[in-house]
Amino acid sequence: MADKFMNDEVSYDARFDPKLAPRYSEIATFLRAPLVTDFDRELAGVDIALAGVPYDGGVTNRPGARHGPREIRNQSSLMRSIHHVTRIDPHALCRVADVGDVRFSAVMNNDAARAEIRDFFERVHAVRALPLSAGGDHSVTYPILEAIARERPVGVVHIDAHTDTWGELQGSKFNHGSPFRLAVEDGLIDPTRMIQIGIRGAQNAEDGWQYSLDKGMRVIFIEEFEDLGVEAVIAEARRVVGDGPTYVSFDVDGLDPVFAPGTGTPEVGGLTMREAQRLLRGLRGLNLIGGDVVEVAPPFDQTGNTALVGATLMYEILCLLAEARAGARSG
């Protein structure tokens, strides 16, 4: 069905809805949501805040994820509103807005950048908006959790090729291999309510894998994922996180590089996009408090497909968050 077009009588006024404009027009926003241009005045009342974190100062090899938010926004022009399986329309359930990017003043300083990310999401959390962000490398998840999980430790559904529970690398603890170790040590995550799905790839040391296991995280390597099947993994994820507050973090290198070549640390033999979508849809009804999609690196994404994958995963998580927020409001 062709997209609806706004007529001349209502274009460019307060009733303008970017989702109903031609998809090749206007400023590209995350999932075609309205753009908040006055953060202080317009953020209040937003239920779900879509944000970019253009930072990749924590990568260990191939940079480029700093460009992820911009390209995901561009590919978001292909998104529509109503989910074809669940029939969820997140924009009808909640006030969803693109609140822009974290603005850095010291992006070359890892500690300062971390603080600026945390401060940005503290403002989002202060008005009780649920954050859904696009990275950036995976290090950005730690300061986001610093902002939203100080009151109580949260559960996490983490989809990735890597556990990201490594220690200090090249003199810095703030790197894309360490966000969940830092969050556990800071009391932000309950490791017994964390599941890591799709883990694979050889390593030079076993420290990250062993840390996750020793702390009580449920680690599903890709071979077990394949043996169990998607539905059994969904059931296991729901068992692990229970009914407590839960965050969803999706690193696109959890997918096979056939689907997401534009990422900094690709690992062959990963999830298919269909498996990923089914997995996320299986999280409906959980007590979700936020999410992120990270490690989209456009310089390695010649066709733009990885950014489209990132936008699609954001949409799937948005549907989950909108249903969770609407349910909490009515309950």
GROMACS .gro file of C-alpha atoms in nm:
model
  331
    1MET     CA    1   0.000   0.000   0.000
    2ALA     CA    2   0.134   0.339  -0.090
    3ASP     CA    3   0.239   0.571   0.187
    4LYS     CA    4  -0.006   0.842   0.284
    5PHE     CA    5   0.088   1.197   0.200
    6MET     CA    6   0.003   1.502   0.407
    7ASN     CA    7  -0.199   1.754   0.212
    8ASP     CA    8  -0.110   2.120   0.175
    9GLU     CA    9  -0.349   2.229   0.449
   10VAL     CA   10  -0.170   2.045   0.727
   11SER     CA   11   0.191   2.027   0.610
   12TYR     CA   12   0.461   2.185   0.827
   13ASP     CA   13   0.237   2.278   1.119
   14ALA     CA   14   0.199   2.138   1.467
   15ARG     CA   15   0.007   1.838   1.334
   16PHE     CA   16   0.284   1.728   1.100
   17ASP     CA   17   0.369   1.359   1.139
   18PRO     CA   18   0.696   1.250   0.976
   19LYS     CA   19   0.567   0.892   0.949
   20LEU     CA   20   0.307   1.007   0.700
   21ALA     CA   21   0.541   1.213   0.483
   22PRO     CA   22   0.709   1.071   0.173
   23ARG     CA   23   0.986   0.851   0.304
   24TYR     CA   24   1.253   1.025   0.098
   25SER     CA   25   1.170   1.367   0.244
   26GLU     CA   26   1.237   1.556   0.567
   27ILE     CA   27   1.518   1.512   0.819
   28ALA     CA   28   1.589   1.142   0.878
   29THR     CA   29   1.504   1.040   1.234
   30PHE     CA   30   1.512   0.710   1.419
   31LEU     CA   31   1.216   0.502   1.302
   32ARG     CA   32   1.060   0.818   1.153
   33ALA     CA   33   0.970   0.949   1.499
   34PRO     CA   34   0.925   1.322   1.564
   35LEU     CA   35   1.247   1.502   1.645
   36VAL     CA   36   1.283   1.675   1.982
   37THR     CA   37   1.475   1.994   1.913
   38ASP     CA   38   1.435   2.157   2.254
   39PHE     CA   39   1.559   1.890   2.494
   40ASP     CA   40   1.467   2.070   2.814
   41ARG     CA   41   1.119   2.181   2.707
   42GLU     CA   42   1.002   1.885   2.498
   43LEU     CA   43   1.150   1.581   2.674
   44ALA     CA   44   0.890   1.582   2.952
   45GLY     CA   45   0.602   1.366   2.837
   46VAL     CA   46   0.811   1.146   2.609
   47ASP     CA   47   0.753   0.777   2.688
   48ILE     CA   48   1.036   0.633   2.479
   49ALA     CA   49   1.345   0.834   2.389
   50LEU     CA   50   1.534   0.723   2.079
   51ALA     CA   51   1.893   0.845   2.104
   52GLY     CA   52   2.221   0.819   1.920
   53VAL     CA   53   2.556   0.762   2.089
   54PRO     CA   54   2.816   0.839   1.819
   55TYR     CA   55   3.116   0.710   2.009
   56ASP     CA   56   3.367   0.437   1.927
   57GLY     CA   57   3.660   0.531   2.148
   58GLY     CA   58   3.636   0.191   2.315
   59VAL     CA   59   3.700  -0.029   2.011
   60THR     CA   60   3.995  -0.266   2.014
   61ASN     CA   61   4.048  -0.294   1.639
   62ARG     CA   62   3.824  -0.153   1.364
   63PRO     CA   63   3.670   0.188   1.436
   64GLY     CA   64   3.364   0.324   1.256
   65ALA     CA   65   3.069   0.269   1.491
   66ARG     CA   66   3.074   0.642   1.569
   67HIS     CA   67   2.898   0.679   1.233
   68GLY     CA   68   2.631   0.423   1.323
   69PRO     CA   69   2.354   0.654   1.454
   70ARG     CA   70   2.357   0.871   1.143
   71GLU     CA   71   2.330   0.579   0.902
   72ILE     CA   72   2.070   0.398   1.112
   73ARG     CA   73   1.861   0.713   1.100
   74ASN     CA   74   1.898   0.721   0.723
   75GLN     CA   75   1.789   0.358   0.685
   76SER     CA   76   1.506   0.423   0.933
   77SER     CA   77   1.332   0.604   0.647
   78LEU     CA   78   1.231   0.255   0.530
   79MET     CA   79   1.045   0.177   0.852
   80ARG     CA   80   0.666   0.174   0.893
   81SER     CA   81   0.452   0.177   1.205
   82ILE     CA   82   0.244  -0.141   1.253
   83HIS     CA   83   0.420  -0.471   1.322
   84HIS     CA   84   0.304  -0.738   1.079
   85VAL     CA   85   0.311  -1.019   1.339
   86THR     CA   86   0.209  -0.859   1.669
   87ARG     CA   87   0.005  -0.572   1.520
   88ILE     CA   88   0.174  -0.341   1.771
   89ASP     CA   89   0.190   0.023   1.664
   90PRO     CA   90   0.439   0.170   1.911
   91HIS     CA   91   0.361   0.525   1.802
   92ALA     CA   92  -0.006   0.473   1.886
   93LEU     CA   93   0.072   0.324   2.227
   94CYS     CA   94   0.331   0.576   2.342
   95ARG     CA   95   0.481   0.913   2.271
   96VAL     CA   96   0.801   0.818   2.090
   97ALA     CA   97   1.060   1.082   1.999
   98ASP     CA   98   1.408   1.104   1.854
   99VAL     CA   99   1.592   1.307   2.117
  100GLY     CA  100   1.908   1.350   1.914
  101ASP     CA  101   2.262   1.242   1.992
  102VAL     CA  102   2.476   1.260   2.301
  103ARG     CA  103   2.673   1.581   2.253
  104PHE     CA  104   3.038   1.537   2.335
  105SER     CA  105   3.276   1.809   2.441
  106ALA     CA  106   3.566   1.576   2.522
  107VAL     CA  107   3.516   1.277   2.294
  108MET     CA  108   3.890   1.204   2.282
  109ASN     CA  109   3.895   1.147   2.658
  110ASN     CA  110   3.741   0.810   2.744
  111ASP     CA  111   3.653   0.893   3.104
  112ALA     CA  112   3.501   1.228   3.009
  113ALA     CA  113   3.306   1.072   2.721
  114ARG     CA  114   3.167   0.808   2.954
  115ALA     CA  115   3.051   1.081   3.193
  116GLU     CA  116   2.884   1.274   2.912
  117ILE     CA  117   2.695   0.963   2.799
  118ARG     CA  118   2.584   0.894   3.156
  119ASP     CA  119   2.474   1.254   3.210
  120PHE     CA  120   2.268   1.253   2.889
  121PHE     CA  121   2.078   0.940   2.988
  122GLU     CA  122   2.032   1.060   3.344
  123ARG     CA  123   1.826   1.345   3.197
  124VAL     CA  124   1.622   1.093   2.999
  125HIS     CA  125   1.574   0.876   3.307
  126ALA     CA  126   1.477   1.176   3.522
  127VAL     CA  127   1.157   1.226   3.319
  128ARG     CA  128   1.086   0.849   3.329
  129ALA     CA  129   1.134   0.801   2.956
  130LEU     CA  130   1.258   0.459   2.848
  131PRO     CA  131   1.584   0.486   2.651
  132LEU     CA  132   1.637   0.305   2.321
  133SER     CA  133   1.974   0.396   2.178
  134ALA     CA  134   2.188   0.332   1.873
  135GLY     CA  135   2.562   0.308   1.919
  136GLY     CA  136   2.841   0.353   1.894
  137ASP     CA  137   3.051   0.068   2.021
  138HIS     CA  138   2.937  -0.157   2.304
  139SER     CA  139   3.121   0.040   2.569
  140VAL     CA  140   2.832   0.289   2.564
  141THR     CA  141   2.602   0.040   2.737
  142TYR     CA  142   2.788   0.080   3.067
  143PRO     CA  143   2.725   0.455   3.117
  144ILE     CA  144   2.364   0.406   3.003
  145LEU     CA  145   2.321   0.148   3.279
  146GLU     CA  146   2.494   0.386   3.519
  147ALA     CA  147   2.216   0.633   3.443
  148ILE     CA  148   1.913   0.405   3.462
  149ALA     CA  149   2.008   0.123   3.702
  150ARG     CA  150   2.138   0.307   4.007
  151GLU     CA  151   1.820   0.244   4.206
  152ARG     CA  152   1.838  -0.135   4.171
  153PRO     CA  153   2.034  -0.393   3.974
  154VAL     CA  154   1.862  -0.500   3.652
  155GLY     CA  155   1.845  -0.814   3.443
  156VAL     CA  156   1.985  -0.816   3.090
  157VAL     CA  157   1.911  -1.002   2.769
  158HIS     CA  158   2.238  -0.969   2.580
  159ILE     CA  159   2.269  -1.087   2.219
  160ASP     CA  160   2.626  -1.083   2.093
  161ALA     CA  161   2.916  -1.289   1.961
  162HIS     CA  162   3.120  -1.188   2.268
  163THR     CA  163   3.049  -1.186   2.640
  164ASP     CA  164   3.193  -0.835   2.683
  165THR     CA  165   3.301  -0.925   3.035
  166TRP     CA  166   3.673  -0.877   2.981
  167GLY     CA  167   3.892  -0.660   3.198
  168GLU     CA  168   4.121  -0.367   3.126
  169LEU     CA  169   4.253  -0.341   2.770
  170GLN     CA  170   4.543  -0.120   2.663
  171GLY     CA  171   4.527   0.074   2.989
  172SER     CA  172   4.151   0.142   2.991
  173LYS     CA  173   3.864  -0.036   3.166
  174PHE     CA  174   3.616   0.160   2.952
  175ASN     CA  175   3.625  -0.043   2.631
  176HIS     CA  176   3.378  -0.233   2.417
  177GLY     CA  177   3.489  -0.566   2.566
  178SER     CA  178   3.413  -0.473   2.926
  179PRO     CA  179   3.071  -0.302   2.971
  180PHE     CA  180   2.899  -0.590   3.148
  181ARG     CA  181   3.192  -0.669   3.376
  182LEU     CA  182   3.200  -0.303   3.482
  183ALA     CA  183   2.822  -0.300   3.532
  184VAL     CA  184   2.830  -0.613   3.748
  185GLU     CA  185   3.117  -0.477   3.959
  186ASP     CA  186   2.927  -0.149   3.998
  187GLY     CA  187   2.611  -0.327   4.117
  188LEU     CA  188   2.408  -0.222   3.815
  189ILE     CA  189   2.338  -0.575   3.688
  190ASP     CA  190   2.222  -0.882   3.876
  191PRO     CA  191   2.439  -1.139   3.697
  192THR     CA  192   2.203  -1.424   3.793
  193ARG     CA  193   1.938  -1.241   3.588
  194MET     CA  194   2.156  -1.200   3.280
  195ILE     CA  195   2.156  -1.421   2.972
  196GLN     CA  196   2.413  -1.396   2.692
  197ILE     CA  197   2.304  -1.543   2.359
  198GLY     CA  198   2.504  -1.629   2.047
  199ILE     CA  199   2.853  -1.632   2.199
  200ARG     CA  200   3.123  -1.767   1.969
  201GLY     CA  201   3.466  -1.710   1.819
  202ALA     CA  202   3.813  -1.807   1.935
  203GLN     CA  203   3.984  -1.592   2.198
  204ASN     CA  204   4.342  -1.554   2.316
  205ALA     CA  205   4.234  -1.605   2.677
  206GLU     CA  206   3.932  -1.752   2.854
  207ASP     CA  207   3.891  -1.471   3.108
  208GLY     CA  208   3.573  -1.319   2.965
  209TRP     CA  209   3.391  -1.648   2.924
  210GLN     CA  210   3.495  -1.763   3.270
  211TYR     CA  211   3.397  -1.435   3.436
  212SER     CA  212   3.042  -1.464   3.300
  213LEU     CA  213   3.011  -1.824   3.415
  214ASP     CA  214   3.166  -1.763   3.756
  215LYS     CA  215   2.925  -1.474   3.823
  216GLY     CA  216   2.623  -1.692   3.743
  217MET     CA  217   2.531  -1.552   3.402
  218ARG     CA  218   2.353  -1.790   3.167
  219VAL     CA  219   2.581  -1.814   2.864
  220ILE     CA  220   2.439  -1.971   2.548
  221PHE     CA  221   2.711  -2.035   2.296
  222ILE     CA  222   2.598  -2.047   1.935
  223GLU     CA  223   2.623  -2.427   1.925
  224GLU     CA  224   2.377  -2.460   2.213
  225PHE     CA  225   2.153  -2.202   2.049
  226GLU     CA  226   2.143  -2.416   1.737
  227ASP     CA  227   2.076  -2.734   1.935
  228LEU     CA  228   1.800  -2.582   2.148
  229GLY     CA  229   1.624  -2.377   1.880
  230VAL     CA  230   1.479  -2.030   1.907
  231GLU     CA  231   1.169  -2.114   2.110
  232ALA     CA  232   1.363  -2.299   2.380
  233VAL     CA  233   1.613  -2.012   2.402
  234ILE     CA  234   1.325  -1.767   2.443
  235ALA     CA  235   1.187  -1.979   2.726
  236GLU     CA  236   1.530  -1.987   2.890
  237ALA     CA  237   1.569  -1.609   2.857
  238ARG     CA  238   1.230  -1.554   3.019
  239ARG     CA  239   1.319  -1.793   3.300
  240VAL     CA  240   1.650  -1.621   3.369
  241VAL     CA  241   1.531  -1.259   3.379
  242GLY     CA  242   1.197  -1.334   3.544
  243ASP     CA  243   0.959  -1.047   3.612
  244GLY     CA  244   1.217  -0.793   3.732
  245PRO     CA  245   1.331  -0.486   3.539
  246THR     CA  246   1.525  -0.595   3.231
  247TYR     CA  247   1.741  -0.425   2.970
  248VAL     CA  248   1.796  -0.556   2.614
  249SER     CA  249   2.135  -0.506   2.450
  250PHE     CA  250   2.188  -0.621   2.090
  251ASP     CA  251   2.534  -0.614   1.934
  252VAL     CA  252   2.496  -0.662   1.559
  253ASP     CA  253   2.799  -0.888   1.552
  254GLY     CA  254   2.570  -1.141   1.720
  255LEU     CA  255   2.434  -1.186   1.369
  256ASP     CA  256   2.626  -1.372   1.104
  257PRO     CA  257   2.837  -1.128   0.896
  258VAL     CA  258   2.629  -1.227   0.593
  259PHE     CA  259   2.353  -1.016   0.748
  260ALA     CA  260   2.568  -0.755   0.923
  261PRO     CA  261   2.910  -0.715   0.759
  262GLY     CA  262   2.941  -0.356   0.875
  263THR     CA  263   3.068  -0.411   1.225
  264GLY     CA  264   3.399  -0.384   1.404
  265THR     CA  265   3.443  -0.741   1.527
  266PRO     CA  266   3.261  -0.980   1.292
  267GLU     CA  267   3.244  -1.350   1.383
  268VAL     CA  268   3.121  -1.605   1.130
  269GLY     CA  269   2.853  -1.860   1.217
  270GLY     CA  270   2.610  -1.626   1.390
  271LEU     CA  271   2.236  -1.580   1.415
  272THR     CA  272   2.023  -1.520   1.110
  273MET     CA  273   1.808  -1.211   1.100
  274ARG     CA  274   1.492  -1.422   1.119
  275GLU     CA  275   1.621  -1.593   1.433
  276ALA     CA  276   1.704  -1.256   1.586
  277GLN     CA  277   1.359  -1.116   1.511
  278ARG     CA  278   1.183  -1.422   1.653
  279LEU     CA  279   1.405  -1.406   1.960
  280LEU     CA  280   1.320  -1.044   2.029
  281ARG     CA  281   0.948  -1.098   1.970
  282GLY     CA  282   0.961  -1.376   2.227
  283LEU     CA  283   1.044  -1.118   2.495
  284ARG     CA  284   0.694  -0.968   2.488
  285GLY     CA  285   0.546  -0.916   2.830
  286LEU     CA  286   0.874  -0.879   3.018
  287ASN     CA  287   0.935  -0.582   3.246
  288LEU     CA  288   1.156  -0.397   2.997
  289ILE     CA  289   1.319  -0.068   3.093
  290GLY     CA  290   1.533   0.012   2.789
  291GLY     CA  291   1.754  -0.122   2.516
  292ASP     CA  292   2.028  -0.056   2.266
  293VAL     CA  293   2.159  -0.167   1.926
  294VAL     CA  294   2.534  -0.123   1.897
  295GLU     CA  295   2.841  -0.178   1.679
  296VAL     CA  296   2.695  -0.077   1.342
  297ALA     CA  297   3.007   0.047   1.160
  298PRO     CA  298   2.910   0.208   0.826
  299PRO     CA  299   3.267   0.228   0.688
  300PHE     CA  300   3.253  -0.154   0.659
  301ASP     CA  301   2.894  -0.153   0.532
  302GLN     CA  302   2.918  -0.098   0.157
  303THR     CA  303   2.553  -0.166   0.077
  304GLY     CA  304   2.394  -0.002   0.382
  305ASN     CA  305   2.242  -0.336   0.482
  306THR     CA  306   2.393  -0.342   0.832
  307ALA     CA  307   2.241  -0.003   0.910
  308LEU     CA  308   1.905  -0.132   0.781
  309VAL     CA  309   1.946  -0.433   1.010
  310GLY     CA  310   2.019  -0.194   1.297
  311ALA     CA  311   1.707   0.009   1.225
  312THR     CA  312   1.497  -0.307   1.204
  313LEU     CA  313   1.628  -0.438   1.536
  314MET     CA  314   1.556  -0.100   1.695
  315TYR     CA  315   1.200  -0.123   1.565
  316GLU     CA  316   1.155  -0.470   1.714
  317ILE     CA  317   1.281  -0.348   2.052
  318LEU     CA  318   1.067  -0.033   2.026
  319CYS     CA  319   0.755  -0.248   1.989
  320LEU     CA  320   0.852  -0.438   2.305
  321LEU     CA  321   0.919  -0.122   2.502
  322ALA     CA  322   0.598   0.047   2.387
  323GLU     CA  323   0.386  -0.251   2.486
  324ALA     CA  324   0.566  -0.271   2.823
  325ARG     CA  325   0.520   0.100   2.892
  326ALA     CA  326   0.154   0.096   2.787
  327GLY     CA  327   0.092  -0.211   3.002
  328ALA     CA  328   0.257  -0.054   3.305
  329ARG     CA  329   0.053   0.263   3.258
  330SER     CA  330  -0.279   0.078   3.234
  331GLY     CA  331  -0.185  -0.155   3.520
   0.00000   0.00000   0.00000
